[in-house]
Amino acid sequence: MKNPYENAMAQLNKVSTIKNFGNDFIACLREPNREIRISIPVKMDDGSLKIFEGYRVQYNNALGPYKGGIRYHADAEINEMKALAFWMTLKCAVAGIPMGGGKGGVTVEPKNLSKGELERLSRGWVRGLADVLGPYKDVPAPDVNTTSEIMALMTDEFEKITGDKTRATFTGKPAGMGGSEGRGPATGLGGFYVFNALRKTLGLPEKSKVAIQGFGNVGGNAANIFIENGHTVIAVSDSKSAILKEDGLDLKKVEVHKKNTGSLKDFPGAKNITNEELLELPCDLLIPAAFENVITESNAEKIKAKVILELANGPVTPEADEILFKKNIPVVPDILANSGGVTVSYFEWEQNLKKEHWSEKEVFEKLKKIMEEASRKILDKSVKSKTSLRMGAFILALERISEKM
Ligand code: NAD
């Protein structure tokens, strides 16, 4: 299987065959502006010293300061960061927000660290990168395994080092540290607004049957939002287990079960299935909300969902995209479907700089408007160019970035 960056570049090659953006522009987008690796020494609780590898990729800032999450994961590596930073560049352009694309992280299994070790690692990441971060330079946010608490620690460290008191360098902070209302559910909610905007065109019923891979910030929030809006969530999964209940899961009870047992497995009344089986369930909507490369050439033929909504970044490979397109299964692409997160992050940055605090209602209204407009424009591009929604989104994003560059 190709790495996520190779997949991202394959998508860039593909869009170049649909619309001519000029070789020079495409060449500029083939490499990040800047790619930084740092070593982070952390004093462990047992007194030993451990060196962790950290990253920041600053891909493109034509539309505004670099923006993008920080991922803590044992498999985090530079090609994944480059891909995520590239997609973030396009995602901000699709949403029409004045931000560029970046991504960062640390190769670490955070579950193996104590609270104190995690704090020292997070502060170390900021110390290693403080020179290249800032409200008008690069504005990181949470991603897999990083939380609002970690953003608070990072904000505190950045303020200590630079004296910057705007708190606009990190988004996804807790409310008391300048966080925006509504950032928690923003990605799932944005995805729901996109789904709603496209539902009829995609031929999905008013009450859809939904299967969701991943039960973290994005997947968990999405599950709750779909249920609150009258849809049925038939399956959910986490890294260790997956469960299916044809007539719908009671999410509140699932959450309690997971909290008590540490797993989704053996939830009363549901069937234990594998993550692979979840992806291949017959349903109206399949939402991958965990990781990259989960729908590939080896399982795309077996997908039975009517539509895929990519809330994770890069879950469908370019090879799988081709198979799904032929099978007439539309894929609502990540750079549209999960752009609600970065959009509310941008709202947070704006509120911090203006010293404002918007209500949740105001945040959600603004988010809805942006998601609906982006969905309409992308649908229009894909229909006019007789191509997939992903390529429609790429065309819209590249037009906006190339115009600015
Ligand atoms: P998270 O760490 O909160 O949750 C990840 C979930 O995936 C967990 O439930 C975990 O158990 C599950 N998981 C891990 N490995 C798995 C596997 N092999 N199979 C099935 N499930 C697995 O992370 P998150 O913030 O919810 O991010 C999930 C995805 O959404 C990522 O691709 C991320 O880049 C993307 N995303 C997140 C945001 C955001 O606002 N957090 C915004 C845009 C995109």
Coordinates of C-alpha atoms and ligand atoms in Angstrom, one line a residue:
M1 CA 0.0 0.0 0.0
K2 CA 1.2 3.5 -0.8
N3 CA 1.9 6.0 2.0
P4 CA -0.6 8.8 2.5
Y5 CA 1.6 11.4 0.8
E6 CA 1.9 9.2 -2.3
N7 CA -1.9 9.0 -2.2
A8 CA -2.2 12.8 -1.9
M9 CA 0.1 13.3 -4.9
A10 CA -1.8 10.8 -6.9
Q11 CA -4.9 12.9 -6.3
L12 CA -3.0 16.0 -7.4
N13 CA -1.9 14.2 -10.6
K14 CA -5.5 13.2 -11.2
V15 CA -7.0 16.7 -10.9
S16 CA -4.3 17.9 -13.3
T17 CA -5.7 15.6 -15.9
I18 CA -9.2 17.1 -15.4
K19 CA -8.3 20.8 -15.3
N20 CA -5.1 22.4 -16.5
F21 CA -3.7 24.5 -13.6
G22 CA -0.3 24.9 -15.3
N23 CA 2.9 22.9 -14.5
D24 CA 4.5 25.6 -12.4
F25 CA 1.6 25.9 -9.9
I26 CA 1.3 22.1 -9.6
A27 CA 5.1 21.8 -9.1
C28 CA 4.8 24.3 -6.2
L29 CA 2.2 22.1 -4.6
R30 CA 4.2 18.9 -4.8
E31 CA 6.5 19.8 -1.9
P32 CA 5.8 21.6 1.4
N33 CA 7.3 25.0 1.9
R34 CA 9.0 23.7 5.0
E35 CA 9.4 20.4 6.8
I36 CA 10.8 20.4 10.3
R37 CA 11.9 17.5 12.5
I38 CA 12.8 18.1 16.1
S39 CA 14.1 15.9 18.9
I40 CA 12.3 16.3 22.2
P41 CA 14.2 15.2 25.3
V42 CA 11.7 14.2 28.1
K43 CA 12.6 13.3 31.7
M44 CA 10.6 10.2 32.4
D45 CA 9.1 9.5 35.8
D46 CA 11.7 6.9 36.6
G47 CA 14.5 9.5 36.2
S48 CA 15.6 8.3 32.8
L49 CA 15.8 10.5 29.7
K50 CA 13.9 9.6 26.5
I51 CA 14.2 11.3 23.2
F52 CA 11.1 11.6 21.1
E53 CA 10.9 12.6 17.4
G54 CA 8.5 15.5 16.7
Y55 CA 7.5 17.2 13.4
R56 CA 5.9 20.2 11.9
V57 CA 5.1 20.4 8.2
Q58 CA 4.3 23.9 6.9
Y59 CA 2.9 23.1 3.5
N60 CA 1.5 26.2 1.9
N61 CA 0.5 29.6 3.3
A62 CA -0.8 31.4 0.2
L63 CA -4.2 31.9 1.8
G64 CA -3.1 32.7 5.4
P65 CA -1.0 31.4 8.3
Y66 CA -0.3 27.6 8.3
K67 CA -3.1 25.8 10.2
G68 CA -3.3 22.2 11.2
G69 CA -3.5 19.6 14.0
I70 CA -0.9 17.9 16.1
R71 CA -1.0 14.1 16.2
Y72 CA 0.5 11.8 18.8
H73 CA 0.7 8.3 17.5
A74 CA 3.1 5.4 17.5
D75 CA 3.0 5.3 13.7
A76 CA 3.2 9.0 13.1
E77 CA 5.9 9.8 10.5
I78 CA 6.8 12.5 8.1
N79 CA 5.0 11.3 5.0
E80 CA 1.8 11.1 7.0
M81 CA 2.4 14.7 8.2
K82 CA 3.1 15.9 4.7
A83 CA -0.1 14.4 3.3
L84 CA -2.2 15.8 6.2
A85 CA -0.6 19.2 5.7
F86 CA -1.4 19.1 2.0
W87 CA -5.0 18.1 2.6
M88 CA -5.3 20.9 5.2
T89 CA -4.1 23.4 2.6
L90 CA -6.9 22.4 0.3
K91 CA -9.4 22.1 3.2
C92 CA -9.0 25.7 4.2
A93 CA -9.4 26.7 0.6
V94 CA -12.6 24.7 0.2
A95 CA -14.1 26.2 3.3
G96 CA -13.0 29.7 2.1
I97 CA -11.2 30.6 5.3
P98 CA -8.0 32.7 5.3
M99 CA -5.6 29.9 6.5
G100 CA -2.9 27.8 4.9
G101 CA -2.1 24.2 5.6
G102 CA 0.2 22.6 8.1
K103 CA 0.4 19.5 10.3
G104 CA 2.5 18.2 13.1
G105 CA 3.0 15.5 15.7
V106 CA 5.1 13.2 17.7
T107 CA 5.9 9.5 17.2
V108 CA 4.7 8.3 20.5
E109 CA 2.2 5.9 22.1
P110 CA 0.6 8.4 24.5
K111 CA -1.2 5.7 26.4
N112 CA 2.3 4.6 27.7
L113 CA 3.0 8.0 29.2
S114 CA 2.0 9.3 32.6
K115 CA 0.2 12.7 32.8
G116 CA 3.5 14.4 33.8
E117 CA 5.4 12.8 31.0
L118 CA 2.8 13.8 28.5
E119 CA 2.9 17.4 29.8
R120 CA 6.7 17.5 29.5
L121 CA 6.5 16.1 26.0
S122 CA 3.9 18.7 24.9
R123 CA 5.8 21.6 26.3
G124 CA 9.0 20.2 24.7
W125 CA 7.2 20.2 21.3
V126 CA 6.4 23.9 21.7
R127 CA 10.0 24.7 22.8
G128 CA 11.4 23.0 19.7
L129 CA 9.1 24.9 17.4
A130 CA 8.3 28.2 19.0
D131 CA 10.3 30.2 16.5
V132 CA 8.1 29.1 13.6
L133 CA 4.7 29.2 15.4
G134 CA 2.5 32.3 16.1
P135 CA -0.9 33.8 15.4
Y136 CA 0.3 35.1 12.0
K137 CA 2.8 32.3 11.2
D138 CA 1.4 28.9 12.1
V139 CA -1.6 28.0 14.3
P140 CA -1.7 24.3 15.4
A141 CA -4.8 22.5 16.8
P142 CA -5.7 19.1 18.3
D143 CA -5.8 15.9 16.2
V144 CA -5.6 12.2 17.0
N145 CA -4.7 11.7 20.7
T146 CA -4.2 15.4 21.5
T147 CA -6.8 17.2 23.6
S148 CA -8.0 20.6 24.6
E149 CA -5.9 20.1 27.8
I150 CA -2.8 19.6 25.7
M151 CA -3.6 22.8 23.7
A152 CA -3.9 24.6 27.1
L153 CA -0.4 23.4 28.1
M154 CA 1.0 24.3 24.7
T155 CA -0.6 27.8 24.9
D156 CA 0.9 28.3 28.3
E157 CA 4.4 27.2 27.2
F158 CA 4.3 29.4 24.1
E159 CA 3.2 32.4 26.2
K160 CA 6.2 31.8 28.6
I161 CA 8.7 31.6 25.8
T162 CA 7.5 34.4 23.6
G163 CA 5.4 36.7 25.9
D164 CA 2.6 36.5 23.3
K165 CA -0.7 36.9 25.2
T166 CA -3.2 36.7 22.3
R167 CA -3.7 33.0 22.9
A168 CA -4.3 32.8 19.2
T169 CA -1.4 30.5 18.4
F170 CA -3.2 27.2 19.4
T171 CA -6.9 26.5 18.8
G172 CA -9.0 23.8 20.3
K173 CA -8.3 25.2 23.8
P174 CA -10.7 24.8 26.7
A175 CA -13.2 27.7 27.1
G176 CA -11.4 29.2 30.1
M177 CA -8.2 29.5 28.0
G178 CA -9.8 31.3 25.1
G179 CA -11.4 28.3 23.4
S180 CA -14.4 28.7 21.1
E181 CA -17.8 27.4 22.0
G182 CA -18.7 24.5 19.8
R183 CA -15.1 23.3 18.9
G184 CA -15.6 19.9 20.4
P185 CA -18.4 18.7 18.1
A186 CA -17.4 21.0 15.2
T187 CA -15.9 18.3 12.9
G188 CA -18.8 15.9 13.4
L189 CA -21.4 18.7 13.2
G190 CA -19.8 20.1 10.0
G191 CA -19.9 16.7 8.5
F192 CA -23.6 16.5 9.3
Y193 CA -24.3 19.8 7.7
V194 CA -22.5 18.6 4.6
F195 CA -24.5 15.4 4.6
N196 CA -27.7 17.3 4.9
A197 CA -26.8 19.7 2.1
L198 CA -26.1 16.8 -0.2
R199 CA -28.5 14.1 1.0
K200 CA -31.2 14.5 -1.5
T201 CA -28.8 14.8 -4.5
L202 CA -27.1 11.6 -3.3
G203 CA -30.4 9.8 -3.1
L204 CA -30.3 9.0 0.6
P205 CA -33.5 8.6 2.7
E206 CA -34.6 11.2 5.3
K207 CA -33.9 8.6 8.0
S208 CA -30.6 7.0 7.1
K209 CA -28.8 3.9 8.5
V210 CA -25.3 4.9 9.4
A211 CA -22.2 2.8 10.2
I212 CA -19.2 4.7 11.8
Q213 CA -15.6 3.5 12.1
G214 CA -13.9 5.3 15.1
F215 CA -15.4 6.4 18.3
G216 CA -13.2 9.3 19.3
N217 CA -13.8 13.0 19.1
V218 CA -15.0 12.9 15.5
G219 CA -16.8 9.5 15.3
G220 CA -18.4 9.8 18.8
N221 CA -19.7 13.3 18.2
A222 CA -20.9 12.4 14.7
A223 CA -22.8 9.4 16.1
N224 CA -24.6 11.5 18.6
I225 CA -25.5 14.2 16.1
F226 CA -26.9 11.7 13.5
I227 CA -29.0 10.1 16.2
E228 CA -30.2 13.4 17.6
N229 CA -31.4 14.2 14.1
G230 CA -33.4 11.1 13.7
H231 CA -31.0 8.8 11.9
T232 CA -30.1 5.3 13.1
V233 CA -26.5 4.4 13.9
I234 CA -26.3 0.6 13.4
A235 CA -22.5 0.1 14.0
V236 CA -19.6 1.8 15.7
S237 CA -16.0 0.7 16.4
D238 CA -12.8 1.7 18.1
S239 CA -9.2 0.4 17.6
K240 CA -10.0 -2.9 19.4
S241 CA -13.6 -3.8 18.7
A242 CA -16.7 -3.1 16.6
I243 CA -20.4 -3.7 17.4
L244 CA -23.5 -4.0 15.3
K245 CA -27.2 -3.6 16.2
E246 CA -29.4 -3.5 13.1
D247 CA -32.3 -1.6 14.8
G248 CA -29.9 1.1 16.1
L249 CA -27.5 1.6 19.0
D250 CA -28.4 3.6 22.1
L251 CA -25.2 5.8 22.2
K252 CA -25.6 7.0 25.7
K253 CA -25.6 3.3 26.9
V254 CA -22.7 2.5 24.6
E255 CA -20.7 5.3 26.1
V256 CA -21.3 4.1 29.6
H257 CA -20.4 0.5 28.6
K258 CA -17.1 1.7 27.0
K259 CA -16.3 3.7 30.1
N260 CA -17.0 0.8 32.4
T261 CA -15.3 -1.9 30.4
G262 CA -12.7 0.0 28.4
S263 CA -14.1 -1.4 25.2
L264 CA -17.1 -1.5 22.9
K265 CA -17.0 -5.3 22.9
D266 CA -19.9 -7.3 24.3
F267 CA -22.3 -4.4 24.4
P268 CA -25.7 -6.0 25.5
G269 CA -28.0 -6.7 22.6
A270 CA -25.3 -6.0 19.9
K271 CA -23.2 -8.4 17.8
N272 CA -19.4 -8.2 18.0
I273 CA -18.0 -7.8 14.5
T274 CA -14.6 -6.8 13.2
N275 CA -13.5 -3.4 11.9
E276 CA -13.3 -4.9 8.4
E277 CA -16.8 -6.2 8.6
L278 CA -18.1 -2.8 9.8
L279 CA -16.7 -1.2 6.6
E280 CA -18.5 -3.8 4.5
L281 CA -22.0 -3.5 6.1
P282 CA -25.0 -2.8 3.9
C283 CA -26.1 0.7 5.1
D284 CA -27.0 4.1 3.7
L285 CA -24.0 6.0 4.9
L286 CA -20.6 4.7 5.9
I287 CA -18.5 7.2 8.0
P288 CA -14.8 6.3 8.3
A289 CA -13.7 8.5 11.3
A290 CA -10.5 6.9 12.5
F291 CA -7.5 6.7 10.1
E292 CA -6.0 6.9 6.6
N293 CA -6.0 4.0 4.2
V294 CA -8.9 1.9 5.5
I295 CA -10.8 1.6 2.2
T296 CA -8.3 0.3 -0.3
E297 CA -8.3 -1.7 -3.5
S298 CA -8.5 -4.9 -1.4
N299 CA -11.9 -4.1 0.1
A300 CA -13.5 -1.4 -2.1
E301 CA -15.3 -4.0 -4.2
K302 CA -17.0 -5.3 -1.0
I303 CA -18.3 -1.9 0.2
K304 CA -22.1 -2.0 0.3
A305 CA -22.9 1.4 1.7
K306 CA -24.8 3.8 -0.7
V307 CA -22.5 6.8 0.2
I308 CA -19.3 7.3 2.1
L309 CA -18.7 10.4 4.2
E310 CA -15.0 10.8 5.0
L311 CA -14.7 12.3 8.4
A312 CA -11.2 10.9 8.9
N313 CA -8.4 12.3 6.7
G314 CA -7.5 10.1 3.8
P315 CA -9.5 7.0 4.6
V316 CA -10.1 6.1 0.9
T317 CA -7.1 5.4 -1.3
P318 CA -7.0 6.7 -4.9
E319 CA -7.3 3.1 -6.2
A320 CA -10.4 2.5 -4.0
D321 CA -11.8 5.9 -5.3
E322 CA -11.7 4.6 -8.9
I323 CA -13.4 1.3 -7.9
L324 CA -16.1 3.2 -5.9
F325 CA -16.7 5.7 -8.7
K326 CA -17.3 2.8 -11.1
K327 CA -19.6 1.1 -8.5
N328 CA -21.6 4.4 -8.3
I329 CA -20.8 4.9 -4.6
P330 CA -20.2 8.6 -4.1
V331 CA -17.5 9.6 -1.6
V332 CA -17.9 12.9 0.1
P333 CA -14.3 13.8 0.4
D334 CA -12.4 14.6 3.7
I335 CA -11.4 18.1 2.6
L336 CA -15.1 19.0 2.5
A337 CA -16.7 16.5 5.0
N338 CA -14.3 17.2 7.9
S339 CA -13.6 20.8 7.3
G340 CA -16.0 21.8 10.1
G341 CA -13.1 21.3 12.6
V342 CA -10.7 23.7 11.0
T343 CA -13.5 26.2 10.3
V344 CA -14.4 26.5 14.0
S345 CA -10.6 26.6 14.8
Y346 CA -10.5 29.6 12.5
F347 CA -13.4 31.1 14.4
E348 CA -11.5 30.6 17.6
W349 CA -8.4 32.3 16.2
E350 CA -10.5 35.2 15.0
Q351 CA -12.3 35.6 18.4
N352 CA -8.9 35.5 20.2
L353 CA -7.4 38.2 18.0
K354 CA -10.5 40.4 18.3
K355 CA -11.0 39.7 22.1
E356 CA -14.5 38.4 21.5
H357 CA -16.4 35.4 22.6
W358 CA -19.2 34.2 20.4
S359 CA -22.1 32.1 21.6
E360 CA -22.5 28.4 20.5
K361 CA -25.5 29.4 18.5
E362 CA -23.6 32.0 16.6
V363 CA -20.7 29.6 16.0
F364 CA -23.0 26.9 14.7
E365 CA -24.9 29.3 12.4
K366 CA -21.7 30.5 10.8
L367 CA -20.4 27.0 10.5
K368 CA -23.6 25.8 8.8
K369 CA -23.5 28.6 6.3
I370 CA -19.9 27.8 5.3
M371 CA -20.5 24.1 5.1
E372 CA -23.6 24.5 3.0
E373 CA -21.9 26.9 0.6
A374 CA -18.8 24.7 0.2
S375 CA -21.0 21.7 -0.5
R376 CA -23.1 23.5 -3.1
K377 CA -20.0 24.8 -4.9
I378 CA -18.3 21.4 -4.9
L379 CA -21.3 19.6 -6.2
D380 CA -21.5 22.2 -8.9
K381 CA -17.8 21.8 -9.9
S382 CA -18.2 18.0 -9.9
V383 CA -21.3 18.1 -12.1
K384 CA -19.8 20.6 -14.5
S385 CA -16.6 18.6 -14.9
K386 CA -18.4 15.3 -14.9
T387 CA -16.1 14.0 -12.1
S388 CA -16.2 12.9 -8.5
L389 CA -17.0 15.1 -5.5
R390 CA -13.3 14.7 -4.5
M391 CA -12.1 16.1 -7.8
G392 CA -14.8 18.8 -7.6
A393 CA -13.4 19.8 -4.2
F394 CA -9.8 19.8 -5.5
I395 CA -10.8 22.0 -8.5
L396 CA -12.5 24.5 -6.2
A397 CA -9.5 24.5 -3.7
L398 CA -6.8 24.8 -6.4
E399 CA -8.7 27.6 -8.2
R400 CA -8.7 29.6 -5.0
I401 CA -5.0 28.9 -4.1
S402 CA -3.7 29.5 -7.6
E403 CA -5.5 32.8 -7.9
K404 CA -3.9 33.9 -4.7
M405 CA -0.4 32.6 -5.6
Ligands
NAD1 P1 -9.4 10.4 18.3 O1 -8.1 10.0 18.8 O2 -10.3 11.2 19.2 O3 -10.3 9.1 17.9 C1 -9.8 8.1 17.0 C2 -10.7 6.9 17.1 O4 -10.3 6.0 16.2 C3 -10.7 6.2 18.5 O5 -12.0 5.8 18.8 C4 -9.8 5.0 18.2 O6 -10.1 3.9 19.1 C5 -10.2 4.7 16.8 N1 -9.3 3.9 16.1 C6 -7.9 3.9 16.2 N2 -7.4 3.0 15.4 C7 -8.4 2.3 14.8 C8 -8.6 1.3 13.9 N3 -7.5 0.7 13.4 N4 -9.8 0.9 13.5 C9 -10.9 1.5 14.0 N5 -10.8 2.5 14.8 C10 -9.6 2.9 15.2 O7 -9.2 11.2 17.0 P2 -10.2 12.2 16.2 O8 -9.8 13.5 16.5 O9 -11.6 11.7 16.4 O10 -9.7 11.9 14.7 C11 -10.2 10.9 13.9 C12 -9.9 11.2 12.4 O11 -10.6 12.4 12.1 C13 -8.5 11.4 12.0 O12 -8.3 11.0 10.7 C14 -8.3 12.9 12.1 O13 -7.2 13.4 11.3 C15 -9.6 13.3 11.5 N6 -10.0 14.7 11.9 C16 -10.1 15.1 13.2 C17 -10.5 16.4 13.4 C18 -10.7 16.9 14.8 O14 -11.3 18.0 15.0 N7 -10.4 16.2 15.8 C19 -10.8 17.3 12.4 C20 -10.6 16.9 11.0 C21 -10.3 15.5 10.8

